XYZ file of C-alpha atoms in Angstrom:
379
model
C -38.912 26.390 -4.089
C -35.982 25.410 -6.806
C -33.343 27.136 -4.849
C -34.515 25.227 -1.516
C -34.585 22.198 -3.442
C -31.033 22.626 -4.410
C -29.965 23.629 -0.861
C -31.443 20.231 0.076
C -29.600 18.294 -2.356
C -26.381 19.986 -1.470
C -26.675 19.250 2.008
C -27.678 15.704 1.500
C -24.122 15.495 -1.077
C -22.101 17.010 1.555
C -23.408 14.503 4.161
C -22.875 11.579 2.135
C -19.390 12.912 1.493
C -18.919 13.254 5.042
C -20.116 9.658 5.959
C -17.750 8.510 3.074
C -14.887 10.221 4.985
C -15.878 8.175 8.279
C -15.923 5.143 6.124
C -12.491 5.797 4.632
C -10.989 6.321 8.130
C -12.778 3.250 9.561
C -11.150 1.243 6.795
C -7.660 2.381 7.739
C -7.993 1.977 11.441
C -9.254 -1.483 10.660
C -6.487 -2.602 8.154
C -3.910 -1.144 10.355
C -5.199 -3.096 13.412
C -3.081 -5.839 15.289
C -5.885 -8.357 14.060
C -4.591 -7.821 10.672
C -0.730 -7.865 11.846
C 0.689 -5.656 9.492
C -1.246 -7.416 6.228
C 1.812 -9.732 5.835
C 3.291 -12.984 6.238
C 2.632 -13.974 9.767
C -0.130 -14.597 12.005
C -2.508 -15.062 8.639
C -2.370 -11.473 8.550
C -2.650 -11.389 4.391
C -5.253 -13.903 4.408
C -7.396 -12.149 7.086
C -6.930 -8.662 4.720
C -8.176 -10.477 1.754
C -11.277 -11.940 3.499
C -11.951 -8.581 4.898
C -11.717 -7.104 1.546
C -13.988 -9.689 -0.235
C -16.750 -8.807 2.206
C -16.226 -5.395 1.596
C -16.764 -5.983 -2.182
C -19.868 -7.784 -1.387
C -21.292 -5.345 0.878
C -20.784 -2.685 -1.497
C -22.285 -4.744 -4.515
C -19.225 -5.468 -6.622
C -19.072 -8.238 -9.230
C -16.431 -10.690 -9.277
C -14.145 -10.042 -11.726
C -13.358 -13.739 -12.370
C -15.065 -17.085 -10.922
C -14.574 -15.543 -7.659
C -13.251 -12.213 -5.703
C -10.054 -13.868 -5.034
C -7.092 -14.556 -7.857
C -4.505 -16.622 -5.941
C -0.944 -17.060 -6.554
C 1.992 -18.244 -4.850
C 5.657 -16.848 -4.062
C 8.631 -17.686 -2.054
C 9.165 -15.494 1.354
C 11.142 -15.068 4.366
C 9.272 -14.665 7.479
C 10.095 -13.862 11.236
C 7.309 -15.596 13.147
C 8.791 -16.306 16.561
C 11.725 -15.132 18.554
C 13.173 -11.842 18.195
C 15.689 -10.754 20.944
C 18.547 -8.864 20.597
C 20.575 -7.296 23.690
C 23.866 -5.264 23.124
C 26.011 -4.236 26.126
C 23.524 -6.009 28.208
C 20.735 -3.646 27.297
C 18.039 -5.382 25.784
C 16.392 -3.474 22.609
C 12.819 -2.894 21.346
C 11.937 -4.762 18.095
C 11.153 -1.969 15.324
C 11.769 0.909 17.561
C 15.782 0.283 18.570
C 16.439 -2.160 15.903
C 15.365 -4.318 12.978
C 16.859 -7.510 11.382
C 17.451 -7.299 7.638
C 14.542 -9.239 5.594
C 16.900 -11.744 4.013
C 18.516 -12.812 7.305
C 18.498 -16.494 8.717
C 17.945 -17.362 12.174
C 20.780 -16.461 14.714
C 21.289 -17.496 18.260
C 24.653 -16.286 19.801
C 26.531 -14.393 22.249
C 29.743 -12.568 20.774
C 32.194 -9.657 21.397
C 31.867 -6.879 18.476
C 34.829 -5.921 16.221
C 34.361 -2.447 14.930
C 34.925 -2.283 11.186
C 34.188 1.488 10.947
C 31.784 3.882 12.892
C 28.789 2.379 11.458
C 29.336 -1.148 11.096
C 30.533 -3.915 13.533
C 30.906 -7.605 13.128
C 30.099 -10.454 15.920
C 31.167 -13.401 13.501
C 30.979 -14.369 9.845
C 27.598 -14.809 9.901
C 26.235 -11.857 12.193
C 26.706 -8.354 11.615
C 25.511 -4.816 12.990
C 24.843 -1.664 11.203
C 24.209 1.629 12.732
C 21.584 3.678 10.811
C 19.438 7.093 11.295
C 16.264 5.475 10.074
C 15.109 1.615 10.445
C 13.629 0.845 7.330
C 12.007 -2.747 6.536
C 10.810 -4.594 3.530
C 10.314 -8.477 2.373
C 12.586 -10.721 0.860
C 12.035 -13.824 -1.323
C 15.114 -15.595 -0.421
C 17.296 -16.286 2.716
C 20.971 -15.084 2.892
C 23.681 -16.483 4.914
C 24.365 -13.371 6.917
C 22.248 -12.363 9.788
C 22.260 -8.427 9.808
C 21.000 -6.424 12.674
C 20.334 -2.555 11.981
C 20.537 -0.538 15.138
C 18.882 2.777 15.536
C 21.811 5.318 16.335
C 19.510 7.908 17.774
C 18.200 5.355 20.458
C 21.504 3.515 21.107
C 24.384 5.857 21.403
C 27.038 3.782 23.033
C 29.860 1.999 21.430
C 28.298 -1.674 20.529
C 30.757 -4.079 22.316
C 28.775 -7.152 23.130
C 25.628 -8.674 21.654
C 23.111 -11.566 22.479
C 21.015 -12.618 19.668
C 18.212 -14.903 19.645
C 16.399 -14.683 16.418
C 13.950 -16.984 14.325
C 13.246 -17.031 10.678
C 10.871 -19.198 8.632
C 11.338 -19.568 5.118
C 8.053 -20.411 3.271
C 8.641 -21.698 -0.380
C 5.222 -21.359 -1.421
C 3.485 -18.622 0.262
C -0.547 -18.300 -0.991
C -1.623 -14.722 -1.439
C -4.656 -13.284 -3.539
C -5.416 -10.490 -5.474
C -9.040 -9.243 -4.698
C -10.789 -8.240 -7.872
C -14.461 -6.695 -8.394
C -16.323 -5.260 -11.217
C -19.575 -2.548 -11.674
C -20.720 -3.380 -15.240
C -21.148 -0.047 -17.240
C -24.720 0.949 -18.392
C -23.735 1.509 -22.030
C -20.397 0.310 -22.955
C -19.610 -2.678 -20.382
C -16.772 -3.611 -22.559
C -14.884 -0.432 -21.906
C -13.279 -0.651 -18.491
C -11.431 2.019 -16.088
C -9.535 0.363 -13.493
C -8.512 1.671 -9.945
C -6.102 -0.428 -8.333
C -4.212 -0.275 -4.766
C -2.275 -2.983 -2.963
C -3.383 -4.000 0.286
C -0.323 -5.913 1.643
C 2.449 -4.269 3.931
C 5.251 -5.792 5.696
C 3.492 -8.067 8.294
C 5.342 -8.588 11.696
C 8.891 -8.883 12.929
C 8.794 -11.528 15.704
C 5.854 -12.263 17.881
C 5.145 -8.830 19.523
C 6.055 -6.244 16.755
C 4.078 -5.503 13.449
C 4.095 -2.760 10.705
C 0.441 -1.069 10.623
C 1.187 0.471 7.121
C -1.347 3.148 7.379
C 0.067 5.383 4.463
C 1.285 2.309 2.734
C -1.144 1.440 1.559
C -4.168 1.272 3.927
C -5.171 4.770 2.612
C -4.924 3.576 -0.994
C -7.171 0.783 -0.084
C -9.462 2.828 1.627
C -9.846 5.380 -1.248
C -10.394 2.473 -3.492
C -13.296 1.404 -1.507
C -14.761 4.537 -1.154
C -14.490 5.163 -4.612
C -16.223 1.579 -5.274
C -18.989 2.755 -3.018
C -19.618 5.863 -4.999
C -19.839 3.913 -8.158
C -21.898 1.057 -7.105
C -24.648 3.910 -6.174
C -23.562 5.856 -9.454
C -23.353 3.285 -12.030
C -21.163 4.703 -15.111
C -21.577 4.268 -18.997
C -17.963 2.272 -18.716
C -17.557 -0.604 -16.660
C -15.348 0.168 -13.260
C -12.974 -2.343 -12.161
C -11.355 -2.511 -8.556
C -8.289 -4.423 -7.724
C -6.464 -4.753 -4.686
C -3.123 -6.364 -5.137
C -1.038 -8.747 -2.848
C 2.506 -9.052 -2.935
C 3.401 -5.541 -3.890
C 6.175 -5.105 -0.934
C 7.773 -8.532 -2.367
C 8.281 -6.922 -5.666
C 4.982 -6.057 -7.535
C 4.270 -9.540 -7.580
C 0.346 -9.641 -7.444
C 0.050 -7.015 -10.116
C 2.775 -8.835 -12.384
C 0.524 -12.028 -11.867
C -2.472 -10.305 -12.887
C -1.036 -8.983 -15.933
C 0.277 -12.447 -16.762
C -3.146 -14.237 -15.894
C -5.727 -11.211 -16.635
C -9.389 -11.872 -15.552
C -10.111 -8.939 -18.218
C -8.675 -8.534 -21.506
C -5.919 -5.854 -21.124
C -7.229 -4.259 -24.384
C -10.391 -3.284 -22.809
C -8.839 -1.222 -20.033
C -9.042 2.206 -21.169
C -7.197 3.770 -18.087
C -5.942 2.650 -14.835
C -5.443 4.597 -11.566
C -3.160 3.165 -9.086
C -3.272 4.527 -5.409
C -0.194 4.099 -3.214
C 0.877 6.504 -0.628
C -2.070 8.677 -0.792
C -2.645 9.740 2.952
C -1.302 13.072 3.058
C -1.217 15.808 0.565
C -0.697 19.449 2.030
C 2.587 19.615 -0.154
C 0.538 18.390 -3.485
C 0.795 15.060 -5.276
C 2.918 13.455 -8.010
C 1.779 11.555 -11.064
C 3.965 8.742 -12.148
C 3.656 8.282 -16.060
C 2.557 11.968 -16.572
C 5.170 12.227 -19.178
C 4.222 8.957 -20.844
C 0.609 10.169 -21.440
C 0.763 13.928 -21.884
C -2.885 14.310 -23.064
C -4.356 12.577 -20.167
C -2.135 14.468 -17.575
C -3.353 17.846 -19.179
C -6.729 16.540 -18.839
C -6.164 15.885 -15.096
C -4.389 19.243 -14.731
C -7.609 21.148 -16.311
C -10.013 19.340 -13.796
C -7.713 20.230 -10.975
C -7.189 23.811 -11.869
C -10.679 24.617 -12.816
C -11.872 23.160 -9.073
C -8.890 24.090 -6.930
C -8.501 20.514 -5.544
C -4.750 19.799 -5.027
C -2.331 22.397 -4.496
C 0.311 21.146 -6.870
C 0.408 18.214 -9.190
C 3.942 17.148 -10.090
C 4.787 15.351 -13.195
C 6.812 12.212 -13.199
C 7.857 9.894 -16.044
C 8.061 6.107 -16.179
C 9.109 4.158 -12.970
C 8.768 0.553 -11.767
C 7.830 1.516 -8.578
C 4.331 0.364 -7.721
C 1.471 -1.684 -9.534
C 0.859 0.270 -12.461
C 4.105 -0.646 -13.972
C 3.408 -4.125 -15.505
C 0.058 -2.603 -17.279
C 1.835 0.185 -18.814
C 4.595 -2.321 -20.149
C 1.531 -4.361 -21.553
C 0.221 -1.100 -23.142
C -2.259 -0.054 -20.431
C -2.417 3.612 -20.266
C -1.915 4.204 -16.492
C -1.240 6.804 -13.746
C 0.358 6.146 -10.439
C -0.589 8.724 -7.890
C 1.023 9.379 -4.615
C 0.504 12.535 -2.334
C 3.417 14.489 -0.501
C 3.666 16.335 3.025
C 2.817 15.246 6.440
C 4.485 12.364 8.443
C 7.545 10.920 7.172
C 7.062 7.286 8.532
C 7.666 4.696 5.692
C 8.603 0.963 6.141
C 8.541 1.307 9.669
C 6.593 0.961 12.783
C 5.571 4.596 13.046
C 3.353 4.550 9.803
C 0.298 4.476 12.294
C -3.372 5.392 11.512
C -3.398 8.031 14.192
C -0.877 10.308 12.800
C -2.319 9.598 9.020
C -3.923 12.828 8.097
C -5.853 11.891 4.996
C -5.324 15.652 4.031
C -6.367 15.298 0.635
C -8.721 12.320 0.646
C -11.854 14.569 -0.217
C -10.230 16.495 -3.045
C -8.546 13.616 -4.556
C -11.804 11.347 -4.540
C -13.438 14.296 -6.600
C -10.481 14.717 -8.989
C -10.540 11.085 -9.876
C -14.241 10.831 -10.290
C -14.005 14.056 -12.394
C -11.135 12.890 -14.702
C -13.098 9.169 -15.105
C -16.144 11.225 -15.968
C -14.059 13.000 -18.574
C -12.472 9.620 -20.027
C -15.872 8.616 -20.603
C -17.130 11.195 -22.470
């Protein structure tokens, strides 16, 4: 009878976890959809995303970390809401696939002959330049330059560029309003001891009226894993409090996490450990832990749990790096790991980081590893 009961329990546990996998995939699909427009700075993409996350926190049962779930802040950003037309040698190019505009570029409208500076660089005028690139990678700028720079995908455009026709519209927003989304599950025994899970939900937004950057691996996967962990901990309250923060403004320079650290909704001294999830949608080639060498005992603990359960094929150690939202926390003395996975699609900061090609290879194992690590921290 006991054996039968255990089998039923195991079946229910596996089925519940399978449902969490479905939930995680649905979150990725939602956040990368056209409705959220790259979770950025045009078409209210970031605002819609913050509202979606707030509603998800409420459904899960998280408490607000402060007076509300949203912690708002402002920063300047250069955006491209409208016209995005580039034609080279009379051939109209596709935004995102054939070309991108450097993120700090101002508006430009001109037709001109191109002067070759070298095989990869061309000039139309003092304020309009062309670069040939193997890969088109976009980002976010918080200021506007004086030169409009257009990057052409040289794999798609093999002819020598001689003439260009450009009509590009930028809009600089000096006080763009964004919001971190912060929630909490109170601990049953030691509520003043807090473990934190973080992930940035913002991405690059859109370039023009018809092109957006989905950001499946970067970082819909991290947010989906965070929400899945929130569901687990809401159903299984722990002795410590567990906090969840979805940051905005990461792509613009870690601005959301910087703002949180400078305006903390909880005392930073009460955070016993923080795990930041960014680029966790793959994993067949293993994962890397930033700050592993900074906190060797914690890294040894993480490895011991992984080795015992054979979760991730390889965990690489990396030192201190200011490359995601963990950074400002550790600068203030909060112990933190930044976890990212390796392998799978190479799409990054481009229009090809799509949900349909995101494997979520190690989602289940990473989930279990984090739960096991947090459990050991609370012992």
